Structures are given as C-alpha cells and as structure tokens.
Amino acid sequence: MSTTIHRPLGLSELLAETIRLYGHRFGAAIGVGLPIGGVFLATLVTPPVVDIVIVAVAFTASYAAAARVAAGDSLAEAWAQAGLRAPILLVLVLVVAVPFALAVTQLYLIVPAVAWLGLMGFAIPVAMLEQDPEAKNWFHCLGHAVSRSVALARAEYLHAVGVSAALVMVYIVLGIVLASTLVGFADNGREIAVAIAQVILAPLFVLGLSVLYFEQKVRAVSSRSDPTRRPDAEVPDAVDPE
C-alpha cells in the first residue's frame, strides 16, 4: 500500500488517511517507531544536551523511513534507503530536527516548534523521495531538499503549521493517556510504559507528517506557487517497492 493523494485534504481527511495508512502498514509502522522508543530509554541516563541530539537523530531517521513506508516501500527497504542518504540526513538533523526537538521540550516554545516543522519539515521526505536532475553531489541534494521544503510550505503555510500542530497535540495527548493505561497493565513501570507508548504513537506522528508532504505537493501544484518545480522534474506521488 502506498499513499496517493490527488486533491488537497482537510485536517480530518488527512488524519483519516494517516490512520488508514498506519492500520494497513502496522508492522512497518512499529518498526519505524522502535528507534524513538529506544532513544527515550537512553535519555533516562544521558545529560540533557545529549538528549536533544539523540532525540533529533531518532526523529530524523524515523521520519525518513516513514516517508518511504508511506510511498510503498517495505520496512527493510525504507531503512536501507535512509542509510544510503545518511550524509544528507545528518545535516538535516541539525537543520530540521534539533531546533524542533529543542523547542518542543519547552511548553512555551511549542508554537515556534510547529512553525519551524511546518516550514522545514518537508526537507526530510524530499531528501528521501525526490531527485534533482541537476544535483552533482550530496551537497546539491541537500540544497534542493531545503529549498524544496520552503517552496512546499509556501503553497499553504498555515495549513502545514496547523496540521503539524494537530499531529503534535494528538501525539502528546494520546501519549499521556496510553502511558497512564500501560502503567497499570501487567505492572509496567512508568519508564517502560512511556517507551512502549512512544513505539506505538511515534509512527502515527511521522506517518502523518509524510501524508502531509504528499498532500502539500498537491497544493503546491494546484496553487502554482512552487518555484523549484521544473517541468522536467518528475516527483512521483508514490514509489514502488524495489
């Protein structure tokens, strides 16, 4: 199953598409969420500065794999493709994920966090799914990913921010509810319960961002506000598994 979107979607439709994708690719989704659950346990014994870095790395990796899963790849192929793009993704950890992870840890910075994600977050799926025919090396691919993300965000920035905010809130609220439920189930400790909740809910978050990427591409084409899109640049809505 791959994500194919032919028209702009409202928030409820986008969330429904995310849940549908999550249900159909549940095994792959859990595989995408495992690094974030593992990183949460690691943060229990690492200093705060290190916490931000490893959370940002895990978020970037899971988001990158989720984009390929949403496009139709198997879990193994999704992680393999993420590995091939490791140099670009490591830079995007600094550009996209570290500012987001740093801001989201402080409740009063939640608005700047989602605003940044709505602007720069598309760079990760762009790096995973799009190719610039004029790129000569990974640095040019990185520049294309960043400029393309800004162009996609400009198609309807408030929509991108609103969906990102909704996904963040769903993640936080459901995380609290699920972790509280798991604490009382089978005598799980609080830390283990939160880690399990991360594995279950993190894929819903990054798959939702991936669906938003596909949907925002439709908006960019519809509004003709994407200056980086060239007629000869083919950007498929779905990538068949290799």
GROMACS .gro file of C-alpha atoms in nm:
model
  242
    1MET     CA    1   0.000   0.000   0.000
    2SER     CA    2   0.127   0.347  -0.088
    3THR     CA    3  -0.005   0.697  -0.031
    4THR     CA    4  -0.153   0.861  -0.340
    5ILE     CA    5  -0.328   1.194  -0.296
    6HIS     CA    6  -0.494   1.370  -0.588
    7ARG     CA    7  -0.651   1.672  -0.421
    8PRO     CA    8  -0.600   1.897  -0.117
    9LEU     CA    9  -0.733   1.741   0.205
   10GLY     CA   10  -0.887   1.896   0.512
   11LEU     CA   11  -0.744   1.820   0.855
   12SER     CA   12  -0.994   1.544   0.933
   13GLU     CA   13  -0.935   1.379   0.594
   14LEU     CA   14  -0.559   1.395   0.638
   15LEU     CA   15  -0.580   1.239   0.984
   16ALA     CA   16  -0.811   0.968   0.849
   17GLU     CA   17  -0.563   0.891   0.570
   18THR     CA   18  -0.284   0.871   0.827
   19ILE     CA   19  -0.480   0.627   1.044
   20ARG     CA   20  -0.568   0.419   0.738
   21LEU     CA   21  -0.202   0.401   0.637
   22TYR     CA   22  -0.100   0.317   0.995
   23GLY     CA   23  -0.351   0.033   1.010
   24HIS     CA   24  -0.257  -0.115   0.673
   25ARG     CA   25   0.118  -0.094   0.741
   26PHE     CA   26   0.107  -0.162   1.116
   27GLY     CA   27   0.411  -0.390   1.125
   28ALA     CA   28   0.623  -0.144   0.929
   29ALA     CA   29   0.490   0.141   1.143
   30ILE     CA   30   0.607  -0.028   1.463
   31GLY     CA   31   0.945  -0.083   1.304
   32VAL     CA   32   0.961   0.290   1.233
   33GLY     CA   33   0.876   0.372   1.595
   34LEU     CA   34   1.128   0.141   1.763
   35PRO     CA   35   1.424   0.386   1.746
   36ILE     CA   36   1.223   0.657   1.922
   37GLY     CA   37   1.117   0.419   2.197
   38GLY     CA   38   1.477   0.308   2.241
   39VAL     CA   39   1.603   0.665   2.248
   40PHE     CA   40   1.352   0.754   2.520
   41LEU     CA   41   1.504   0.486   2.743
   42ALA     CA   42   1.852   0.616   2.659
   43THR     CA   43   1.755   0.969   2.767
   44LEU     CA   44   1.695   0.839   3.120
   45VAL     CA   45   2.072   0.807   3.169
   46THR     CA   46   2.213   1.076   2.941
   47PRO     CA   47   2.260   1.450   3.014
   48PRO     CA   48   2.001   1.696   2.874
   49VAL     CA   49   2.228   1.826   2.595
   50VAL     CA   50   2.284   1.473   2.468
   51ASP     CA   51   1.911   1.405   2.500
   52ILE     CA   52   1.832   1.674   2.243
   53VAL     CA   53   2.084   1.536   1.995
   54ILE     CA   54   1.983   1.170   2.015
   55VAL     CA   55   1.612   1.255   2.006
   56ALA     CA   56   1.674   1.468   1.696
   57VAL     CA   57   1.867   1.185   1.528
   58ALA     CA   58   1.595   0.931   1.609
   59PHE     CA   59   1.320   1.164   1.487
   60THR     CA   60   1.501   1.230   1.159
   61ALA     CA   61   1.570   0.861   1.098
   62SER     CA   62   1.214   0.753   1.179
   63TYR     CA   63   1.063   1.033   0.969
   64ALA     CA   64   1.289   0.940   0.677
   65ALA     CA   65   1.191   0.572   0.697
   66ALA     CA   66   0.823   0.666   0.741
   67ALA     CA   67   0.832   0.868   0.419
   68ARG     CA   68   0.949   0.562   0.227
   69VAL     CA   69   0.693   0.338   0.401
   70ALA     CA   70   0.419   0.587   0.308
   71ALA     CA   71   0.545   0.574  -0.051
   72GLY     CA   72   0.507   0.195  -0.056
   73ASP     CA   73   0.848   0.055   0.044
   74SER     CA   74   0.890  -0.240   0.275
   75LEU     CA   75   1.034  -0.162   0.618
   76ALA     CA   76   1.371  -0.313   0.527
   77GLU     CA   77   1.392  -0.112   0.205
   78ALA     CA   78   1.282   0.206   0.386
   79TRP     CA   79   1.567   0.176   0.637
   80ALA     CA   80   1.811   0.083   0.361
   81GLN     CA   81   1.718   0.395   0.164
   82ALA     CA   82   1.758   0.604   0.480
   83GLY     CA   83   2.105   0.457   0.524
   84LEU     CA   84   2.201   0.550   0.169
   85ARG     CA   85   2.106   0.911   0.239
   86ALA     CA   86   2.280   0.927   0.577
   87PRO     CA   87   2.509   1.225   0.489
   88ILE     CA   88   2.212   1.442   0.390
   89LEU     CA   89   2.000   1.324   0.683
   90LEU     CA   90   2.276   1.400   0.933
   91VAL     CA   91   2.280   1.762   0.818
   92LEU     CA   92   1.900   1.773   0.828
   93VAL     CA   93   1.922   1.660   1.191
   94LEU     CA   94   2.082   1.998   1.260
   95VAL     CA   95   1.865   2.200   1.022
   96VAL     CA   96   1.525   2.046   1.095
   97ALA     CA   97   1.522   1.819   1.396
   98VAL     CA   98   1.746   1.984   1.656
   99PRO     CA   99   1.553   2.316   1.656
  100PHE     CA  100   1.223   2.123   1.669
  101ALA     CA  101   1.340   1.889   1.946
  102LEU     CA  102   1.487   2.178   2.145
  103ALA     CA  103   1.169   2.386   2.119
  104VAL     CA  104   0.921   2.107   2.182
  105THR     CA  105   1.086   2.020   2.515
  106GLN     CA  106   0.974   2.359   2.647
  107LEU     CA  107   0.597   2.402   2.656
  108TYR     CA  108   0.615   2.777   2.595
  109LEU     CA  109   0.810   2.713   2.273
  110ILE     CA  110   0.556   2.473   2.123
  111VAL     CA  111   0.431   2.735   1.874
  112PRO     CA  112   0.778   2.812   1.732
  113ALA     CA  113   0.842   2.435   1.723
  114VAL     CA  114   0.546   2.357   1.499
  115ALA     CA  115   0.606   2.671   1.293
  116TRP     CA  116   0.960   2.550   1.220
  117LEU     CA  117   0.837   2.199   1.143
  118GLY     CA  118   0.575   2.337   0.904
  119LEU     CA  119   0.846   2.528   0.719
  120MET     CA  120   1.147   2.295   0.717
  121GLY     CA  121   0.999   1.954   0.796
  122PHE     CA  122   0.933   1.869   0.430
  123ALA     CA  123   1.308   1.860   0.367
  124ILE     CA  124   1.330   1.508   0.511
  125PRO     CA  125   1.073   1.339   0.281
  126VAL     CA  126   1.206   1.546  -0.011
  127ALA     CA  127   1.553   1.404   0.055
  128MET     CA  128   1.407   1.054   0.066
  129LEU     CA  129   1.169   1.067  -0.230
  130GLU     CA  130   1.269   1.337  -0.477
  131GLN     CA  131   1.564   1.372  -0.709
  132ASP     CA  132   1.708   1.691  -0.851
  133PRO     CA  133   1.836   1.603  -1.202
  134GLU     CA  134   2.089   1.887  -1.180
  135ALA     CA  135   2.238   1.777  -0.846
  136LYS     CA  136   2.601   1.672  -0.884
  137ASN     CA  137   2.671   1.565  -0.526
  138TRP     CA  138   2.506   1.524  -0.187
  139PHE     CA  139   2.557   1.892  -0.104
  140HIS     CA  140   2.346   1.995  -0.402
  141CYS     CA  141   2.086   1.735  -0.298
  142LEU     CA  142   2.082   1.894   0.046
  143GLY     CA  143   2.026   2.240  -0.101
  144HIS     CA  144   1.744   2.104  -0.314
  145ALA     CA  145   1.579   1.943  -0.009
  146VAL     CA  146   1.587   2.265   0.191
  147SER     CA  147   1.471   2.495  -0.090
  148ARG     CA  148   1.202   2.249  -0.194
  149SER     CA  149   1.074   2.230   0.165
  150VAL     CA  150   1.036   2.606   0.180
  151ALA     CA  151   0.860   2.606  -0.158
  152LEU     CA  152   0.616   2.335  -0.046
  153ALA     CA  153   0.548   2.521   0.278
  154ARG     CA  154   0.472   2.839   0.083
  155ALA     CA  155   0.193   2.658  -0.104
  156GLU     CA  156  -0.017   2.697   0.210
  157TYR     CA  157   0.198   2.756   0.514
  158LEU     CA  158  -0.081   2.798   0.768
  159HIS     CA  159  -0.226   2.464   0.662
  160ALA     CA  160   0.111   2.294   0.707
  161VAL     CA  161   0.157   2.451   1.050
  162GLY     CA  162  -0.200   2.368   1.154
  163VAL     CA  163  -0.166   2.002   1.059
  164SER     CA  164   0.176   1.980   1.226
  165ALA     CA  165   0.028   2.133   1.541
  166ALA     CA  166  -0.263   1.888   1.536
  167LEU     CA  167  -0.025   1.593   1.499
  168VAL     CA  168   0.190   1.719   1.787
  169MET     CA  169  -0.114   1.762   2.012
  170VAL     CA  170  -0.252   1.417   1.923
  171TYR     CA  171   0.091   1.270   1.995
  172ILE     CA  172   0.115   1.440   2.334
  173VAL     CA  173  -0.242   1.375   2.450
  174LEU     CA  174  -0.258   1.013   2.333
  175GLY     CA  175   0.090   0.956   2.474
  176ILE     CA  176  -0.021   1.065   2.820
  177VAL     CA  177  -0.337   0.853   2.805
  178LEU     CA  178  -0.165   0.544   2.666
  179ALA     CA  179   0.132   0.563   2.903
  180SER     CA  180  -0.105   0.603   3.202
  181THR     CA  181  -0.301   0.300   3.086
  182LEU     CA  182   0.011   0.090   3.034
  183VAL     CA  183   0.148   0.175   3.381
  184GLY     CA  184  -0.139  -0.019   3.535
  185PHE     CA  185  -0.121  -0.302   3.281
  186ALA     CA  186   0.096  -0.601   3.369
  187ASP     CA  187   0.271  -0.394   3.636
  188ASN     CA  188   0.470  -0.190   3.385
  189GLY     CA  189   0.697   0.075   3.532
  190ARG     CA  190   0.640   0.433   3.423
  191GLU     CA  191   0.953   0.443   3.207
  192ILE     CA  192   0.871   0.118   3.026
  193ALA     CA  193   0.511   0.232   2.976
  194VAL     CA  194   0.622   0.561   2.820
  195ALA     CA  195   0.873   0.381   2.595
  196ILE     CA  196   0.601   0.143   2.470
  197ALA     CA  197   0.371   0.440   2.408
  198GLN     CA  198   0.647   0.604   2.203
  199VAL     CA  199   0.688   0.294   1.986
  200ILE     CA  200   0.312   0.285   1.920
  201LEU     CA  201   0.246   0.656   1.870
  202ALA     CA  202   0.566   0.791   1.713
  203PRO     CA  203   0.487   0.616   1.381
  204LEU     CA  204   0.145   0.783   1.375
  205PHE     CA  205   0.319   1.119   1.408
  206VAL     CA  206   0.584   1.069   1.139
  207LEU     CA  207   0.345   0.893   0.901
  208GLY     CA  208   0.110   1.189   0.946
  209LEU     CA  209   0.391   1.427   0.852
  210SER     CA  210   0.464   1.208   0.548
  211VAL     CA  211   0.100   1.219   0.438
  212LEU     CA  212   0.110   1.597   0.484
  213TYR     CA  213   0.411   1.608   0.250
  214PHE     CA  214   0.221   1.423  -0.025
  215GLU     CA  215  -0.084   1.645   0.030
  216GLN     CA  216   0.122   1.965   0.030
  217LYS     CA  217   0.272   1.865  -0.305
  218VAL     CA  218  -0.080   1.863  -0.448
  219ARG     CA  219  -0.140   2.208  -0.303
  220ALA     CA  220   0.187   2.336  -0.448
  221VAL     CA  221   0.094   2.218  -0.796
  222SER     CA  222  -0.262   2.348  -0.764
  223SER     CA  223  -0.156   2.693  -0.650
  224ARG     CA  224   0.141   2.711  -0.889
  225SER     CA  225   0.339   2.861  -0.601
  226ASP     CA  226   0.628   2.617  -0.615
  227PRO     CA  227   0.921   2.797  -0.784
  228THR     CA  228   1.158   2.497  -0.756
  229ARG     CA  229   0.935   2.264  -0.951
  230ARG     CA  230   1.055   2.230  -1.310
  231PRO     CA  231   0.853   2.073  -1.590
  232ASP     CA  232   1.122   1.809  -1.642
  233ALA     CA  233   1.147   1.719  -1.272
  234GLU     CA  234   0.938   1.413  -1.207
  235VAL     CA  235   0.827   1.378  -0.846
  236PRO     CA  236   0.605   1.072  -0.807
  237ASP     CA  237   0.326   1.054  -0.554
  238ALA     CA  238   0.424   0.700  -0.477
  239VAL     CA  239   0.740   0.495  -0.505
  240ASP     CA  240   0.705   0.129  -0.584
  241PRO     CA  241   0.900  -0.102  -0.354
  242GLU     CA  242   1.219  -0.227  -0.514
   0.00000   0.00000   0.00000
